[in-house]
Amino acid sequence: MASIADFVSTLADDSQDPGAHKDFPLMPEGEAYDMGHAPDGTPLFDPRILDSHEFMRNPYPYYRILRDHYPVFHDKLHNTYWVTRYDDVSNCYFDDEGYNTIPKGSSSGVLGNTQLELSGIEHRRRRNLYGQHLVGQALKARVPSIQRLARQKIDDWDTIDDENVVSEKDGVRTVALGAAFANEFPIRVVCEVLGFPEEARSDFYYWYNSMMSGLGGSETHKQGLEARQHLEDYVEGIVAERRDTPTYLYDQDGKNLGKDIISKLCESKVDDDFLSTEEITSNITLIVAAGGETTRGAIMNLWYLLLQHPEQFAAIQQDDALWDAAFHETLRHSSPIGGQPRHNSFDVELQGVHVPAGSLMQMVDFSANHDERIFKNPETFNIFRDDLYSGKLLRSGYRKDGRCSHMAFGVGPHLCPGAWISHQEAVEGSRILNARLKNPRINFDKQPKDIDGKSLAPIGLISVRELHVDYDV
Ligand code: HEM
C-alpha cells in the first residue's frame, strides 16, 4: 500500500543542484506560500514544496493550485504525474487495465507478492479469496466480536501502570487514545478474524509494527523483512495444521460463525492449485498491513475532529445513527491514505497533458476528496453535508442526486475490501468509547500546537499520532 512516505520521500532536483532541499515558510493553515506567477497571472508550482514540512501540515491550498491550474501535473523532480481532480482520479481507478497497479515500490519486499500489485484477470482471480469474509453476513456475524474486543481494550485501562497512557487527578481521567485503544484494537480484530491463536497476539503486534516501519524503504526496511520472515515461519506451522484440521470462529454464545480466514485460505484454489504457504502469508501480511494503520488513523482522526466540533458531537449524542456520517466525513476530510500509484499501460492525453506509456501517475485521493467541483467548502468538517454519499458502500462508488462517495477506499476493481469491516470497527468502537467516556474533551495542554503556538496542530497528511482525552470519572 502506498503511503505518504512513498509520496514525498523521493528526492532529486530539476535545477542545477540535484538533491537540494528548499525551506518553505510555514503558512497559516489554508493559505499557500506564493511560489511566483507566470506572466499571464497563473500561479507557479514548485515541486520541492511536496517534500517540505509546510506541505505535510498544510497541503490543501497547494492541492487547490494543482487542481485549478495543473490538474495533471508533470513533476520532473519526482518523475511523477500527479492527478488531483476527483473525476480524473475515479476514471483512472475504474480503468484497471489502462492504469495498472504494477509495481508498487518498496512495499512488495516486505509484504510479498500481493493482489495489490496485480491487475486485470490475475487480480480478479485472487481478489475474492478472502474479501468475501469481510463483507455481508460474514461480517455481520463478526460484529459482536468487534464489540467485545473494543470493550476489552477499555477494560484494560484500569490496570495500565503508565502515566503517559492513563492518569487520573481530581475526578478527571486522561487517556492517550492511541496507546490505550486505537493503535492495537484494529490489529486485534484482524488477528481474530484471520484465526491467529490468542497467545500469538503480542508477537503479531510486534511483527506488524516492524513490517509497517519497514515499508518506508529506509534503514527500518531490514527489520521489516526480518519480521516478515518470522511471520512466515510462524504461519507455516499454522497452515500445515489447518490444511488437515480447519479452525472456526464462534460468537459469545458458542455459535459457530464459520471457518477463520486462514482455514479458508488453506482450502482455496487458484487455477486448480492450492495456495502455497508463501501466498497465504502474503495475503495475511496484506490484510494486516492494509487494515491496521488505516483503521487506527480513521479512529484517531474521527475523534480529533469530532471533539473539535462539539456541536456535531452533541448531535451524535442525540442521534446515534450519525456515527456513520461522521465516519465517512472523517475519511473525506482527513483520510489516513493519501492516494495510490498507477502506471499507464498506453500513451494517454489527460487534461491536455501527454503522458507516455509506463509513467508513474499518482492518484491523489486527498485532493479528490477536497475537490470543490464535488464537495462544497471542502476544508470544512461537516457531518451534515448534503453532498457526500454515506450510505451502503459500493465498489462502483456512488453518484446520485449530486452526492458522491469519498475516495478514501478508492473505487473500482481495487476498492478496499476492508472498507466494510473498518467501518464497523470505527463506528462500533466509537459507540463503545462514547458510552464509557463521560463528557470527553481534548486535553489541550498535552496536544501538539500549530505554528501560532495556540491552536491545535492540523492533521495534514499524517493521521493524528496521539490524542489525549480527558473525561469525568
Ligand atoms: C479506514 C480504513 C481503511 C482505508 C482508508 C483503506 C484504504 C484502502 C485503499 C485506498 C486501498 C487501495 C485501493 C486502490 O489501489 O485503488 C486499499 C486496498 C486494500 N485494503 Fe484497505 N483501507 C482501510 C482498511 C482496511 C482493512 C481493515 C482491511 C482488511 C481487513 C483492508 C484491506 C485492504 C486490501 C487487502 C487491499 C488491496 C485490495 C486490492 O488491491 O484489490 N483495508 N485500502
PDB file of N, CA, C and O and ligand atoms in Angstrom, residues 1 93 101 104 114-118 123 127 130 134 186 190 283 286-299 327 331 335-337 339-342 365 406-411 413-419 421-423 425-426, ligand 1:
ATOM      1  N   MET A   1       0.841  -1.188   0.000  1.00  0.00           N
ATOM      2  CA  MET A   1       0.000   0.000   0.000  1.00  0.00           C
ATOM      3  C   MET A   1       0.882   1.245   0.000  1.00  0.00           C
ATOM      4  O   MET A   1       1.772   1.358   0.807  1.00  0.00           O
ATOM      5  N   TYR A  93      -9.078   5.019 -11.693  1.00  0.00           N
ATOM      6  CA  TYR A  93      -9.249   3.844 -10.829  1.00  0.00           C
ATOM      7  C   TYR A  93     -10.145   2.791 -11.488  1.00  0.00           C
ATOM      8  O   TYR A  93      -9.906   1.596 -11.361  1.00  0.00           O
ATOM      9  N   THR A 101      -1.573  -1.441 -11.741  1.00  0.00           N
ATOM     10  CA  THR A 101      -1.067  -1.255 -10.376  1.00  0.00           C
ATOM     11  C   THR A 101       0.340  -1.833 -10.202  1.00  0.00           C
ATOM     12  O   THR A 101       0.776  -2.051  -9.081  1.00  0.00           O
ATOM     13  N   LYS A 104       4.502  -1.513  -7.150  1.00  0.00           N
ATOM     14  CA  LYS A 104       4.134  -0.528  -6.142  1.00  0.00           C
ATOM     15  C   LYS A 104       5.285  -0.120  -5.229  1.00  0.00           C
ATOM     16  O   LYS A 104       5.059   0.387  -4.150  1.00  0.00           O
ATOM     17  N   THR A 114       1.497  -9.584  -3.557  1.00  0.00           N
ATOM     18  CA  THR A 114       0.088  -9.490  -3.158  1.00  0.00           C
ATOM     19  C   THR A 114      -0.777  -9.005  -4.306  1.00  0.00           C
ATOM     20  O   THR A 114      -0.289  -8.494  -5.296  1.00  0.00           O
ATOM     21  N   GLN A 115      -2.088  -9.108  -4.087  1.00  0.00           N
ATOM     22  CA  GLN A 115      -3.029  -8.692  -5.132  1.00  0.00           C
ATOM     23  C   GLN A 115      -2.976  -7.200  -5.407  1.00  0.00           C
ATOM     24  O   GLN A 115      -3.390  -6.741  -6.461  1.00  0.00           O
ATOM     25  N   LEU A 116      -2.415  -6.449  -4.452  1.00  0.00           N
ATOM     26  CA  LEU A 116      -2.309  -5.010  -4.621  1.00  0.00           C
ATOM     27  C   LEU A 116      -1.516  -4.686  -5.882  1.00  0.00           C
ATOM     28  O   LEU A 116      -1.707  -3.661  -6.518  1.00  0.00           O
ATOM     29  N   GLU A 117      -0.596  -5.581  -6.239  1.00  0.00           N
ATOM     30  CA  GLU A 117       0.280  -5.324  -7.378  1.00  0.00           C
ATOM     31  C   GLU A 117      -0.154  -6.071  -8.631  1.00  0.00           C
ATOM     32  O   GLU A 117       0.572  -6.122  -9.602  1.00  0.00           O
ATOM     33  N   LEU A 118      -1.331  -6.678  -8.587  1.00  0.00           N
ATOM     34  CA  LEU A 118      -1.806  -7.378  -9.778  1.00  0.00           C
ATOM     35  C   LEU A 118      -2.878  -6.540 -10.457  1.00  0.00           C
ATOM     36  O   LEU A 118      -3.553  -5.744  -9.813  1.00  0.00           O
ATOM     37  N   HIS A 123      -5.656 -10.251 -11.049  1.00  0.00           N
ATOM     38  CA  HIS A 123      -6.172  -9.601  -9.856  1.00  0.00           C
ATOM     39  C   HIS A 123      -7.551 -10.147  -9.507  1.00  0.00           C
ATOM     40  O   HIS A 123      -7.827 -10.493  -8.360  1.00  0.00           O
ATOM     41  N   ARG A 127      -8.789 -11.680  -5.921  1.00  0.00           N
ATOM     42  CA  ARG A 127      -9.468 -10.648  -5.154  1.00  0.00           C
ATOM     43  C   ARG A 127     -10.470 -11.243  -4.153  1.00  0.00           C
ATOM     44  O   ARG A 127     -10.576 -10.799  -3.034  1.00  0.00           O
ATOM     45  N   TYR A 130     -10.466 -13.920  -0.007  1.00  0.00           N
ATOM     46  CA  TYR A 130     -10.891 -13.697   1.376  1.00  0.00           C
ATOM     47  C   TYR A 130     -11.806 -12.487   1.494  1.00  0.00           C
ATOM     48  O   TYR A 130     -12.437 -12.298   2.518  1.00  0.00           O
ATOM     49  N   LEU A 134     -15.085 -10.570   4.587  1.00  0.00           N
ATOM     50  CA  LEU A 134     -15.038  -9.274   5.289  1.00  0.00           C
ATOM     51  C   LEU A 134     -16.285  -8.449   4.997  1.00  0.00           C
ATOM     52  O   LEU A 134     -16.327  -7.265   5.295  1.00  0.00           O
ATOM     53  N   PRO A 186      -7.536  -2.339  16.054  1.00  0.00           N
ATOM     54  CA  PRO A 186      -7.766  -2.921  14.723  1.00  0.00           C
ATOM     55  C   PRO A 186      -6.919  -4.170  14.467  1.00  0.00           C
ATOM     56  O   PRO A 186      -7.354  -5.082  13.781  1.00  0.00           O
ATOM     57  N   VAL A 190      -8.254  -7.878  13.368  1.00  0.00           N
ATOM     58  CA  VAL A 190      -7.738  -8.602  12.211  1.00  0.00           C
ATOM     59  C   VAL A 190      -7.175  -9.960  12.649  1.00  0.00           C
ATOM     60  O   VAL A 190      -7.417 -10.995  12.024  1.00  0.00           O
ATOM     61  N   ASN A 283      -0.993 -12.943   1.642  1.00  0.00           N
ATOM     62  CA  ASN A 283      -2.367 -12.474   1.850  1.00  0.00           C
ATOM     63  C   ASN A 283      -2.565 -11.973   3.270  1.00  0.00           C
ATOM     64  O   ASN A 283      -3.223 -10.968   3.508  1.00  0.00           O
ATOM     65  N   LEU A 286      -0.793  -8.677   3.800  1.00  0.00           N
ATOM     66  CA  LEU A 286      -1.514  -7.579   3.158  1.00  0.00           C
ATOM     67  C   LEU A 286      -2.711  -7.153   4.019  1.00  0.00           C
ATOM     68  O   LEU A 286      -2.926  -5.961   4.247  1.00  0.00           O
ATOM     69  N   ILE A 287      -3.459  -8.130   4.512  1.00  0.00           N
ATOM     70  CA  ILE A 287      -4.629  -7.769   5.323  1.00  0.00           C
ATOM     71  C   ILE A 287      -4.180  -6.996   6.565  1.00  0.00           C
ATOM     72  O   ILE A 287      -4.777  -6.000   6.956  1.00  0.00           O
ATOM     73  N   VAL A 288      -3.095  -7.500   7.175  1.00  0.00           N
ATOM     74  CA  VAL A 288      -2.640  -6.868   8.407  1.00  0.00           C
ATOM     75  C   VAL A 288      -2.114  -5.462   8.129  1.00  0.00           C
ATOM     76  O   VAL A 288      -2.480  -4.488   8.793  1.00  0.00           O
ATOM     77  N   ALA A 289      -1.266  -5.361   7.078  1.00  0.00           N
ATOM     78  CA  ALA A 289      -0.671  -4.047   6.789  1.00  0.00           C
ATOM     79  C   ALA A 289      -1.743  -3.066   6.342  1.00  0.00           C
ATOM     80  O   ALA A 289      -1.721  -1.891   6.709  1.00  0.00           O
ATOM     81  N   ALA A 290      -2.693  -3.552   5.542  1.00  0.00           N
ATOM     82  CA  ALA A 290      -3.698  -2.641   4.999  1.00  0.00           C
ATOM     83  C   ALA A 290      -4.759  -2.284   6.029  1.00  0.00           C
ATOM     84  O   ALA A 290      -5.410  -1.250   5.914  1.00  0.00           O
ATOM     85  N   GLY A 291      -4.943  -3.150   7.015  1.00  0.00           N
ATOM     86  CA  GLY A 291      -6.071  -2.943   7.921  1.00  0.00           C
ATOM     87  C   GLY A 291      -5.706  -2.364   9.272  1.00  0.00           C
ATOM     88  O   GLY A 291      -6.596  -2.033  10.058  1.00  0.00           O
ATOM     89  N   GLY A 292      -4.422  -2.242   9.586  1.00  0.00           N
ATOM     90  CA  GLY A 292      -4.036  -1.771  10.913  1.00  0.00           C
ATOM     91  C   GLY A 292      -3.929  -0.265  10.987  1.00  0.00           C
ATOM     92  O   GLY A 292      -4.776   0.428  11.567  1.00  0.00           O
ATOM     93  N   GLU A 293      -2.906   0.249  10.349  1.00  0.00           N
ATOM     94  CA  GLU A 293      -2.604   1.679  10.427  1.00  0.00           C
ATOM     95  C   GLU A 293      -3.757   2.536   9.884  1.00  0.00           C
ATOM     96  O   GLU A 293      -4.063   3.606  10.401  1.00  0.00           O
ATOM     97  N   THR A 294      -4.414   2.020   8.834  1.00  0.00           N
ATOM     98  CA  THR A 294      -5.512   2.778   8.213  1.00  0.00           C
ATOM     99  C   THR A 294      -6.665   2.980   9.195  1.00  0.00           C
ATOM    100  O   THR A 294      -7.130   4.100   9.399  1.00  0.00           O
ATOM    101  N   THR A 295      -7.101   1.876   9.800  1.00  0.00           N
ATOM    102  CA  THR A 295      -8.255   1.985  10.697  1.00  0.00           C
ATOM    103  C   THR A 295      -7.865   2.754  11.961  1.00  0.00           C
ATOM    104  O   THR A 295      -8.656   3.532  12.498  1.00  0.00           O
ATOM    105  N   ARG A 296      -6.627   2.551  12.410  1.00  0.00           N
ATOM    106  CA  ARG A 296      -6.131   3.337  13.547  1.00  0.00           C
ATOM    107  C   ARG A 296      -6.263   4.837  13.231  1.00  0.00           C
ATOM    108  O   ARG A 296      -6.821   5.602  14.021  1.00  0.00           O
ATOM    109  N   GLY A 297      -5.762   5.212  12.043  1.00  0.00           N
ATOM    110  CA  GLY A 297      -5.803   6.620  11.647  1.00  0.00           C
ATOM    111  C   GLY A 297      -7.237   7.136  11.559  1.00  0.00           C
ATOM    112  O   GLY A 297      -7.532   8.266  11.964  1.00  0.00           O
ATOM    113  N   ALA A 298      -8.125   6.298  11.036  1.00  0.00           N
ATOM    114  CA  ALA A 298      -9.526   6.738  10.890  1.00  0.00           C
ATOM    115  C   ALA A 298     -10.136   7.008  12.262  1.00  0.00           C
ATOM    116  O   ALA A 298     -10.822   8.025  12.471  1.00  0.00           O
ATOM    117  N   ILE A 299      -9.883   6.118  13.235  1.00  0.00           N
ATOM    118  CA  ILE A 299     -10.464   6.310  14.574  1.00  0.00           C
ATOM    119  C   ILE A 299      -9.877   7.566  15.235  1.00  0.00           C
ATOM    120  O   ILE A 299     -10.597   8.386  15.816  1.00  0.00           O
ATOM    121  N   PHE A 327     -18.100   8.984  10.327  1.00  0.00           N
ATOM    122  CA  PHE A 327     -17.009   8.146   9.810  1.00  0.00           C
ATOM    123  C   PHE A 327     -16.676   8.557   8.369  1.00  0.00           C
ATOM    124  O   PHE A 327     -15.512   8.787   8.018  1.00  0.00           O
ATOM    125  N   LEU A 331     -13.296  10.402   6.709  1.00  0.00           N
ATOM    126  CA  LEU A 331     -12.469   9.861   5.619  1.00  0.00           C
ATOM    127  C   LEU A 331     -12.385  10.817   4.449  1.00  0.00           C
ATOM    128  O   LEU A 331     -11.405  10.826   3.714  1.00  0.00           O
ATOM    129  N   SER A 335      -8.422  11.624   5.302  1.00  0.00           N
ATOM    130  CA  SER A 335      -8.266  10.175   5.120  1.00  0.00           C
ATOM    131  C   SER A 335      -6.894   9.723   5.628  1.00  0.00           C
ATOM    132  O   SER A 335      -5.926  10.475   5.559  1.00  0.00           O
ATOM    133  N   PRO A 336      -6.797   8.496   6.141  1.00  0.00           N
ATOM    134  CA  PRO A 336      -5.478   8.001   6.549  1.00  0.00           C
ATOM    135  C   PRO A 336      -4.579   7.677   5.362  1.00  0.00           C
ATOM    136  O   PRO A 336      -3.382   7.484   5.519  1.00  0.00           O
ATOM    137  N   ILE A 337      -5.149   7.542   4.157  1.00  0.00           N
ATOM    138  CA  ILE A 337      -4.343   7.169   2.980  1.00  0.00           C
ATOM    139  C   ILE A 337      -4.437   8.269   1.943  1.00  0.00           C
ATOM    140  O   ILE A 337      -5.531   8.716   1.594  1.00  0.00           O
ATOM    141  N   GLY A 339      -3.383   8.359  -1.337  1.00  0.00           N
ATOM    142  CA  GLY A 339      -3.656   8.063  -2.737  1.00  0.00           C
ATOM    143  C   GLY A 339      -2.936   6.803  -3.153  1.00  0.00           C
ATOM    144  O   GLY A 339      -2.346   6.117  -2.319  1.00  0.00           O
ATOM    145  N   GLN A 340      -3.003   6.516  -4.430  1.00  0.00           N
ATOM    146  CA  GLN A 340      -2.420   5.278  -4.927  1.00  0.00           C
ATOM    147  C   GLN A 340      -1.635   5.531  -6.208  1.00  0.00           C
ATOM    148  O   GLN A 340      -2.069   6.332  -7.047  1.00  0.00           O
ATOM    149  N   PRO A 341      -0.515   4.838  -6.368  1.00  0.00           N
ATOM    150  CA  PRO A 341       0.213   4.960  -7.637  1.00  0.00           C
ATOM    151  C   PRO A 341      -0.386   4.062  -8.711  1.00  0.00           C
ATOM    152  O   PRO A 341      -0.914   3.001  -8.414  1.00  0.00           O
ATOM    153  N   ARG A 342      -0.303   4.492  -9.939  1.00  0.00           N
ATOM    154  CA  ARG A 342      -0.690   3.673 -11.093  1.00  0.00           C
ATOM    155  C   ARG A 342       0.350   3.891 -12.185  1.00  0.00           C
ATOM    156  O   ARG A 342       1.059   4.906 -12.184  1.00  0.00           O
ATOM    157  N   ASP A 365      -5.868  10.878  -3.674  1.00  0.00           N
ATOM    158  CA  ASP A 365      -7.186  10.799  -3.017  1.00  0.00           C
ATOM    159  C   ASP A 365      -7.421  12.002  -2.106  1.00  0.00           C
ATOM    160  O   ASP A 365      -8.536  12.509  -2.000  1.00  0.00           O
ATOM    161  N   HIS A 406     -16.735   9.439  -0.936  1.00  0.00           N
ATOM    162  CA  HIS A 406     -15.350   9.915  -0.814  1.00  0.00           C
ATOM    163  C   HIS A 406     -14.433   8.910  -1.496  1.00  0.00           C
ATOM    164  O   HIS A 406     -14.868   7.818  -1.894  1.00  0.00           O
ATOM    165  N   MET A 407     -13.186   9.285  -1.627  1.00  0.00           N
ATOM    166  CA  MET A 407     -12.254   8.454  -2.391  1.00  0.00           C
ATOM    167  C   MET A 407     -11.291   7.689  -1.471  1.00  0.00           C
ATOM    168  O   MET A 407     -10.336   7.080  -1.932  1.00  0.00           O
ATOM    169  N   ALA A 408     -11.551   7.717  -0.150  1.00  0.00           N
ATOM    170  CA  ALA A 408     -10.557   7.153   0.772  1.00  0.00           C
ATOM    171  C   ALA A 408     -10.367   5.646   0.604  1.00  0.00           C
ATOM    172  O   ALA A 408      -9.316   5.113   0.948  1.00  0.00           O
ATOM    173  N   PHE A 409     -11.380   4.936   0.120  1.00  0.00           N
ATOM    174  CA  PHE A 409     -11.229   3.495  -0.107  1.00  0.00           C
ATOM    175  C   PHE A 409     -10.930   3.193  -1.569  1.00  0.00           C
ATOM    176  O   PHE A 409     -10.920   2.029  -1.966  1.00  0.00           O
ATOM    177  N   GLY A 410     -10.708   4.235  -2.383  1.00  0.00           N
ATOM    178  CA  GLY A 410     -10.598   4.032  -3.820  1.00  0.00           C
ATOM    179  C   GLY A 410     -11.973   3.677  -4.376  1.00  0.00           C
ATOM    180  O   GLY A 410     -12.977   3.704  -3.661  1.00  0.00           O
ATOM    181  N   VAL A 411     -12.029   3.358  -5.670  1.00  0.00           N
ATOM    182  CA  VAL A 411     -13.252   2.828  -6.288  1.00  0.00           C
ATOM    183  C   VAL A 411     -12.799   1.833  -7.354  1.00  0.00           C
ATOM    184  O   VAL A 411     -11.625   1.779  -7.692  1.00  0.00           O
ATOM    185  N   PRO A 413     -12.085  -1.837  -9.367  1.00  0.00           N
ATOM    186  CA  PRO A 413     -11.636  -3.197  -9.063  1.00  0.00           C
ATOM    187  C   PRO A 413     -10.797  -3.315  -7.791  1.00  0.00           C
ATOM    188  O   PRO A 413     -10.833  -4.339  -7.124  1.00  0.00           O
ATOM    189  N   HIS A 414     -10.036  -2.273  -7.443  1.00  0.00           N
ATOM    190  CA  HIS A 414      -9.173  -2.385  -6.249  1.00  0.00           C
ATOM    191  C   HIS A 414      -9.805  -1.784  -5.003  1.00  0.00           C
ATOM    192  O   HIS A 414      -9.140  -1.676  -3.976  1.00  0.00           O
ATOM    193  N   LEU A 415     -11.064  -1.390  -5.091  1.00  0.00           N
ATOM    194  CA  LEU A 415     -11.709  -0.789  -3.906  1.00  0.00           C
ATOM    195  C   LEU A 415     -11.354  -1.615  -2.674  1.00  0.00           C
ATOM    196  O   LEU A 415     -11.398  -2.848  -2.713  1.00  0.00           O
ATOM    197  N   CYS A 416     -11.045  -0.937  -1.612  1.00  0.00           N
ATOM    198  CA  CYS A 416     -10.579  -1.603  -0.400  1.00  0.00           C
ATOM    199  C   CYS A 416     -11.568  -2.678   0.064  1.00  0.00           C
ATOM    200  O   CYS A 416     -12.703  -2.373   0.402  1.00  0.00           O
ATOM    201  N   PRO A 417     -11.138  -3.941   0.100  1.00  0.00           N
ATOM    202  CA  PRO A 417     -12.054  -4.984   0.571  1.00  0.00           C
ATOM    203  C   PRO A 417     -12.276  -4.920   2.079  1.00  0.00           C
ATOM    204  O   PRO A 417     -13.162  -5.580   2.607  1.00  0.00           O
ATOM    205  N   GLY A 418     -11.461  -4.115   2.771  1.00  0.00           N
ATOM    206  CA  GLY A 418     -11.625  -3.974   4.219  1.00  0.00           C
ATOM    207  C   GLY A 418     -12.523  -2.800   4.587  1.00  0.00           C
ATOM    208  O   GLY A 418     -12.694  -2.491   5.773  1.00  0.00           O
ATOM    209  N   ALA A 419     -13.102  -2.135   3.563  1.00  0.00           N
ATOM    210  CA  ALA A 419     -13.883  -0.927   3.842  1.00  0.00           C
ATOM    211  C   ALA A 419     -15.020  -1.206   4.825  1.00  0.00           C
ATOM    212  O   ALA A 419     -15.259  -0.432   5.748  1.00  0.00           O
ATOM    213  N   ILE A 421     -15.393  -3.733   7.035  1.00  0.00           N
ATOM    214  CA  ILE A 421     -15.003  -4.118   8.402  1.00  0.00           C
ATOM    215  C   ILE A 421     -14.393  -2.921   9.129  1.00  0.00           C
ATOM    216  O   ILE A 421     -14.637  -2.720  10.323  1.00  0.00           O
ATOM    217  N   SER A 422     -13.646  -2.077   8.399  1.00  0.00           N
ATOM    218  CA  SER A 422     -13.059  -0.917   9.092  1.00  0.00           C
ATOM    219  C   SER A 422     -14.172   0.042   9.526  1.00  0.00           C
ATOM    220  O   SER A 422     -14.092   0.658  10.589  1.00  0.00           O
ATOM    221  N   HIS A 423     -15.230   0.112   8.718  1.00  0.00           N
ATOM    222  CA  HIS A 423     -16.385   0.925   9.096  1.00  0.00           C
ATOM    223  C   HIS A 423     -16.964   0.409  10.419  1.00  0.00           C
ATOM    224  O   HIS A 423     -17.215   1.181  11.357  1.00  0.00           O
ATOM    225  N   GLU A 425     -15.457  -1.392  12.669  1.00  0.00           N
ATOM    226  CA  GLU A 425     -14.509  -1.193  13.784  1.00  0.00           C
ATOM    227  C   GLU A 425     -14.587   0.237  14.289  1.00  0.00           C
ATOM    228  O   GLU A 425     -14.647   0.486  15.496  1.00  0.00           O
ATOM    229  N   ALA A 426     -14.552   1.195  13.358  1.00  0.00           N
ATOM    230  CA  ALA A 426     -14.513   2.595  13.775  1.00  0.00           C
ATOM    231  C   ALA A 426     -15.839   3.002  14.420  1.00  0.00           C
ATOM    232  O   ALA A 426     -15.852   3.660  15.473  1.00  0.00           O
TER     233      ALA A 426
HETATM  234  C1  HEM B   1     -10.197   3.313   7.209  1.00  0.00           C
HETATM  235  C2  HEM B   1      -9.561   2.216   6.903  1.00  0.00           C
HETATM  236  C3  HEM B   1      -9.045   1.878   5.526  1.00  0.00           C
HETATM  237  C4  HEM B   1      -8.741   2.693   4.458  1.00  0.00           C
HETATM  238  C5  HEM B   1      -8.853   4.216   4.376  1.00  0.00           C
HETATM  239  C6  HEM B   1      -8.287   1.832   3.376  1.00  0.00           C
HETATM  240  C7  HEM B   1      -7.933   2.279   2.113  1.00  0.00           C
HETATM  241  C8  HEM B   1      -7.526   1.464   1.084  1.00  0.00           C
HETATM  242  C9  HEM B   1      -7.128   1.931  -0.224  1.00  0.00           C
HETATM  243  C10 HEM B   1      -7.111   3.401  -0.656  1.00  0.00           C
HETATM  244  C11 HEM B   1      -6.783   0.850  -0.961  1.00  0.00           C
HETATM  245  C12 HEM B   1      -6.202   0.829  -2.358  1.00  0.00           C
HETATM  246  C13 HEM B   1      -7.196   0.932  -3.445  1.00  0.00           C
HETATM  247  C14 HEM B   1      -6.508   1.056  -4.784  1.00  0.00           C
HETATM  248  O1  HEM B   1      -5.383   0.586  -5.024  1.00  0.00           O
HETATM  249  O2  HEM B   1      -7.146   1.641  -5.635  1.00  0.00           O
HETATM  250  C15 HEM B   1      -6.957  -0.311  -0.133  1.00  0.00           C
HETATM  251  C16 HEM B   1      -6.704  -1.596  -0.545  1.00  0.00           C
HETATM  252  C17 HEM B   1      -6.787  -2.676   0.276  1.00  0.00           C
HETATM  253  N1  HEM B   1      -7.238  -2.694   1.583  1.00  0.00           N
HETATM  254 FE1  HEM B   1      -7.868  -1.115   2.663  1.00  0.00          FE
HETATM  255  N2  HEM B   1      -8.293   0.533   3.820  1.00  0.00           N
HETATM  256  C18 HEM B   1      -8.755   0.505   5.113  1.00  0.00           C
HETATM  257  C19 HEM B   1      -8.940  -0.612   5.908  1.00  0.00           C
HETATM  258  C20 HEM B   1      -8.688  -1.901   5.517  1.00  0.00           C
HETATM  259  C21 HEM B   1      -8.915  -3.083   6.329  1.00  0.00           C
HETATM  260  C22 HEM B   1      -9.498  -3.065   7.745  1.00  0.00           C
HETATM  261  C23 HEM B   1      -8.513  -4.163   5.591  1.00  0.00           C
HETATM  262  C24 HEM B   1      -8.514  -5.626   5.937  1.00  0.00           C
HETATM  263  C25 HEM B   1      -9.066  -6.191   6.968  1.00  0.00           C
HETATM  264  C26 HEM B   1      -8.045  -3.663   4.308  1.00  0.00           C
HETATM  265  C27 HEM B   1      -7.554  -4.449   3.285  1.00  0.00           C
HETATM  266  C28 HEM B   1      -7.182  -3.985   2.043  1.00  0.00           C
HETATM  267  C29 HEM B   1      -6.669  -4.847   0.972  1.00  0.00           C
HETATM  268  C30 HEM B   1      -6.463  -6.358   1.062  1.00  0.00           C
HETATM  269  C31 HEM B   1      -6.433  -4.017  -0.143  1.00  0.00           C
HETATM  270  C32 HEM B   1      -5.939  -4.442  -1.534  1.00  0.00           C
HETATM  271  C33 HEM B   1      -7.125  -4.532  -2.466  1.00  0.00           C
HETATM  272  C34 HEM B   1      -6.786  -4.812  -3.909  1.00  0.00           C
HETATM  273  O3  HEM B   1      -5.733  -4.391  -4.398  1.00  0.00           O
HETATM  274  O4  HEM B   1      -7.613  -5.439  -4.571  1.00  0.00           O
HETATM  275  N3  HEM B   1      -8.167  -2.288   4.300  1.00  0.00           N
HETATM  276  N4  HEM B   1      -7.418   0.090   1.107  1.00  0.00           N
END
